[in-house]
Amino acid sequence: VQLVESGGGSVQAGGSLRLSCAASKYRYTSYCMAWFRHAPGEEREGAAAISSSGRTVYTDAVEGRFTIVKDDAKNSLYLHMNSLKPEDTAMYYCAASYASFILPPLRHSEYTYWGQGTQVTVS
């Protein structure tokens, strides 16, 4: 699976961004997908995940502000980010796993495929 992120950029606090992740087509609908973020000096953090059946999980820091959406017809994953805060500044990565989960995990060790990342800066 190849993953390519886009949509990052610079935004003022309180603003919004939508990240996109384009995935190659092979068995895409069977994958568990997630967005991770990595800020300088911090550990990589799972922000949101969605299972192949559409169940979603969010880390507490983004719950209520971020929405993860999977469009199987377009082989794409999105992260709608609202009410952005300076602490949301990070490199954001799209990840995929072919394993089956009842609830999609936010542990990076569970994901096999990764994109190259897209930078989000909130000031």
PDB file of C-alpha atoms in Angstrom:
ATOM      1  CA  VAL A   1       0.000   0.000   0.000  1.00  0.00           C
ATOM      2  CA  GLN A   2       1.296   3.418  -0.922  1.00  0.00           C
ATOM      3  CA  LEU A   3       0.030   6.414   1.037  1.00  0.00           C
ATOM      4  CA  VAL A   4       0.431  10.057   0.021  1.00  0.00           C
ATOM      5  CA  GLU A   5      -0.664  12.872   2.332  1.00  0.00           C
ATOM      6  CA  SER A   6      -1.563  16.428   1.374  1.00  0.00           C
ATOM      7  CA  GLY A   7      -3.376  19.436   2.769  1.00  0.00           C
ATOM      8  CA  GLY A   8      -1.010  20.610   5.456  1.00  0.00           C
ATOM      9  CA  GLY A   9      -0.080  24.241   5.877  1.00  0.00           C
ATOM     10  CA  SER A  10       0.037  27.204   8.220  1.00  0.00           C
ATOM     11  CA  VAL A  11      -3.076  28.465   9.935  1.00  0.00           C
ATOM     12  CA  GLN A  12      -3.947  30.765  12.801  1.00  0.00           C
ATOM     13  CA  ALA A  13      -5.272  29.404  16.057  1.00  0.00           C
ATOM     14  CA  GLY A  14      -8.987  28.707  15.793  1.00  0.00           C
ATOM     15  CA  GLY A  15      -8.745  27.957  12.104  1.00  0.00           C
ATOM     16  CA  SER A  16      -9.384  24.765  10.159  1.00  0.00           C
ATOM     17  CA  LEU A  17      -7.543  22.449   7.804  1.00  0.00           C
ATOM     18  CA  ARG A  18      -8.395  19.265   5.973  1.00  0.00           C
ATOM     19  CA  LEU A  19      -5.694  16.664   5.478  1.00  0.00           C
ATOM     20  CA  SER A  20      -6.019  14.089   2.721  1.00  0.00           C
ATOM     21  CA  CYS A  21      -4.366  10.704   2.264  1.00  0.00           C
ATOM     22  CA  ALA A  22      -4.532   8.995  -1.103  1.00  0.00           C
ATOM     23  CA  ALA A  23      -4.055   5.227  -0.951  1.00  0.00           C
ATOM     24  CA  SER A  24      -3.264   2.719  -3.650  1.00  0.00           C
ATOM     25  CA  LYS A  25      -6.282   0.585  -4.485  1.00  0.00           C
ATOM     26  CA  TYR A  26      -5.208  -2.890  -3.436  1.00  0.00           C
ATOM     27  CA  ARG A  27      -7.591  -4.139  -0.734  1.00  0.00           C
ATOM     28  CA  TYR A  28      -8.020  -0.560   0.475  1.00  0.00           C
ATOM     29  CA  THR A  29     -11.451  -1.193   1.959  1.00  0.00           C
ATOM     30  CA  SER A  30     -10.017  -3.902   4.206  1.00  0.00           C
ATOM     31  CA  TYR A  31      -7.539  -1.636   5.912  1.00  0.00           C
ATOM     32  CA  CYS A  32      -7.659   0.047   9.277  1.00  0.00           C
ATOM     33  CA  MET A  33      -6.459   3.624   8.780  1.00  0.00           C
ATOM     34  CA  ALA A  34      -5.140   6.268  11.116  1.00  0.00           C
ATOM     35  CA  TRP A  35      -3.607   9.703  11.414  1.00  0.00           C
ATOM     36  CA  PHE A  36      -0.544  10.117  13.611  1.00  0.00           C
ATOM     37  CA  ARG A  37       1.327  13.281  14.468  1.00  0.00           C
ATOM     38  CA  HIS A  38       4.860  13.980  15.552  1.00  0.00           C
ATOM     39  CA  ALA A  39       5.967  17.272  17.035  1.00  0.00           C
ATOM     40  CA  PRO A  40       9.652  18.132  17.619  1.00  0.00           C
ATOM     41  CA  GLY A  41      10.808  16.826  20.963  1.00  0.00           C
ATOM     42  CA  GLU A  42       7.655  14.786  21.439  1.00  0.00           C
ATOM     43  CA  GLU A  43       6.761  11.153  20.868  1.00  0.00           C
ATOM     44  CA  ARG A  44       4.688  10.176  17.849  1.00  0.00           C
ATOM     45  CA  GLU A  45       1.046  10.306  18.840  1.00  0.00           C
ATOM     46  CA  GLY A  46      -2.006   8.663  17.352  1.00  0.00           C
ATOM     47  CA  ALA A  47      -4.567  11.370  16.698  1.00  0.00           C
ATOM     48  CA  ALA A  48      -7.445   9.460  15.117  1.00  0.00           C
ATOM     49  CA  ALA A  49      -8.159   6.045  13.642  1.00  0.00           C
ATOM     50  CA  ILE A  50     -10.938   4.379  11.673  1.00  0.00           C
ATOM     51  CA  SER A  51     -11.564   0.682  11.205  1.00  0.00           C
ATOM     52  CA  SER A  52     -12.527  -0.981   7.948  1.00  0.00           C
ATOM     53  CA  SER A  53     -16.131  -1.020   9.237  1.00  0.00           C
ATOM     54  CA  GLY A  54     -16.066   2.698  10.033  1.00  0.00           C
ATOM     55  CA  ARG A  55     -15.609   2.730  13.808  1.00  0.00           C
ATOM     56  CA  THR A  56     -13.580   5.717  14.935  1.00  0.00           C
ATOM     57  CA  VAL A  57     -11.292   6.457  17.861  1.00  0.00           C
ATOM     58  CA  TYR A  58      -9.708   9.775  18.839  1.00  0.00           C
ATOM     59  CA  THR A  59      -7.062  10.767  21.304  1.00  0.00           C
ATOM     60  CA  ASP A  60      -8.421  13.004  24.061  1.00  0.00           C
ATOM     61  CA  ALA A  61      -6.478  16.029  22.814  1.00  0.00           C
ATOM     62  CA  VAL A  62      -8.413  16.164  19.526  1.00  0.00           C
ATOM     63  CA  GLU A  63     -11.780  14.657  20.527  1.00  0.00           C
ATOM     64  CA  GLY A  64     -14.574  16.985  19.412  1.00  0.00           C
ATOM     65  CA  ARG A  65     -12.306  19.040  17.151  1.00  0.00           C
ATOM     66  CA  PHE A  66     -11.006  16.520  14.616  1.00  0.00           C
ATOM     67  CA  THR A  67     -13.011  14.140  12.427  1.00  0.00           C
ATOM     68  CA  ILE A  68     -11.537  11.194  10.538  1.00  0.00           C
ATOM     69  CA  VAL A  69     -13.377  10.122   7.408  1.00  0.00           C
ATOM     70  CA  LYS A  70     -12.715   7.304   4.961  1.00  0.00           C
ATOM     71  CA  ASP A  71     -14.019   7.461   1.387  1.00  0.00           C
ATOM     72  CA  ASP A  72     -13.743   3.942   0.015  1.00  0.00           C
ATOM     73  CA  ALA A  73     -14.924   4.967  -3.445  1.00  0.00           C
ATOM     74  CA  LYS A  74     -11.992   7.365  -3.748  1.00  0.00           C
ATOM     75  CA  ASN A  75      -9.464   5.255  -1.817  1.00  0.00           C
ATOM     76  CA  SER A  76      -8.928   8.273   0.362  1.00  0.00           C
ATOM     77  CA  LEU A  77      -8.684   9.139   4.025  1.00  0.00           C
ATOM     78  CA  TYR A  78      -9.326  12.590   5.448  1.00  0.00           C
ATOM     79  CA  LEU A  79      -8.770  14.409   8.700  1.00  0.00           C
ATOM     80  CA  HIS A  80     -10.982  17.423   9.238  1.00  0.00           C
ATOM     81  CA  MET A  81      -9.336  19.624  11.842  1.00  0.00           C
ATOM     82  CA  ASN A  82     -11.280  22.468  13.445  1.00  0.00           C
ATOM     83  CA  SER A  83     -10.555  24.881  16.287  1.00  0.00           C
ATOM     84  CA  LEU A  84      -6.852  24.332  15.777  1.00  0.00           C
ATOM     85  CA  LYS A  85      -4.472  25.146  18.595  1.00  0.00           C
ATOM     86  CA  PRO A  86      -0.722  25.876  18.581  1.00  0.00           C
ATOM     87  CA  GLU A  87      -0.185  22.515  20.301  1.00  0.00           C
ATOM     88  CA  ASP A  88      -1.597  20.811  17.195  1.00  0.00           C
ATOM     89  CA  THR A  89       1.541  21.873  15.326  1.00  0.00           C
ATOM     90  CA  ALA A  90       3.247  18.703  14.083  1.00  0.00           C
ATOM     91  CA  MET A  91       4.046  16.556  11.093  1.00  0.00           C
ATOM     92  CA  TYR A  92       0.950  14.498  10.350  1.00  0.00           C
ATOM     93  CA  TYR A  93       1.223  10.989   8.937  1.00  0.00           C
ATOM     94  CA  CYS A  94      -1.322   8.689   7.383  1.00  0.00           C
ATOM     95  CA  ALA A  95      -0.957   5.006   8.328  1.00  0.00           C
ATOM     96  CA  ALA A  96      -2.622   1.743   7.366  1.00  0.00           C
ATOM     97  CA  SER A  97      -2.901  -1.731   8.815  1.00  0.00           C
ATOM     98  CA  TYR A  98      -4.361  -4.873   7.250  1.00  0.00           C
ATOM     99  CA  ALA A  99      -4.980  -6.430  10.663  1.00  0.00           C
ATOM    100  CA  SER A 100      -8.548  -6.702  11.976  1.00  0.00           C
ATOM    101  CA  PHE A 101      -9.492  -4.679  15.028  1.00  0.00           C
ATOM    102  CA  ILE A 102     -12.744  -4.322  16.928  1.00  0.00           C
ATOM    103  CA  LEU A 103     -11.637  -0.805  17.790  1.00  0.00           C
ATOM    104  CA  PRO A 104      -8.969   0.824  15.603  1.00  0.00           C
ATOM    105  CA  PRO A 105      -5.801   1.324  17.643  1.00  0.00           C
ATOM    106  CA  LEU A 106      -3.785   4.482  18.159  1.00  0.00           C
ATOM    107  CA  ARG A 107      -0.521   2.617  18.760  1.00  0.00           C
ATOM    108  CA  HIS A 108       1.941   3.219  15.949  1.00  0.00           C
ATOM    109  CA  SER A 109       3.337  -0.313  16.317  1.00  0.00           C
ATOM    110  CA  GLU A 110       0.045  -1.685  14.957  1.00  0.00           C
ATOM    111  CA  TYR A 111       0.466   0.015  11.582  1.00  0.00           C
ATOM    112  CA  THR A 112       2.586  -1.298   8.761  1.00  0.00           C
ATOM    113  CA  TYR A 113       2.237   1.269   5.999  1.00  0.00           C
ATOM    114  CA  TRP A 114       3.078   4.952   6.349  1.00  0.00           C
ATOM    115  CA  GLY A 115       2.990   8.055   4.210  1.00  0.00           C
ATOM    116  CA  GLN A 116       5.724  10.671   4.030  1.00  0.00           C
ATOM    117  CA  GLY A 117       3.870  13.202   6.167  1.00  0.00           C
ATOM    118  CA  THR A 118       2.461  16.693   5.785  1.00  0.00           C
ATOM    119  CA  GLN A 119       3.339  19.618   8.051  1.00  0.00           C
ATOM    120  CA  VAL A 120       0.689  21.475  10.031  1.00  0.00           C
ATOM    121  CA  THR A 121       1.685  24.700  11.760  1.00  0.00           C
ATOM    122  CA  VAL A 122      -0.713  26.612  14.001  1.00  0.00           C
ATOM    123  CA  SER A 123       0.286  30.037  15.304  1.00  0.00           C
TER     124      SER A 123
END
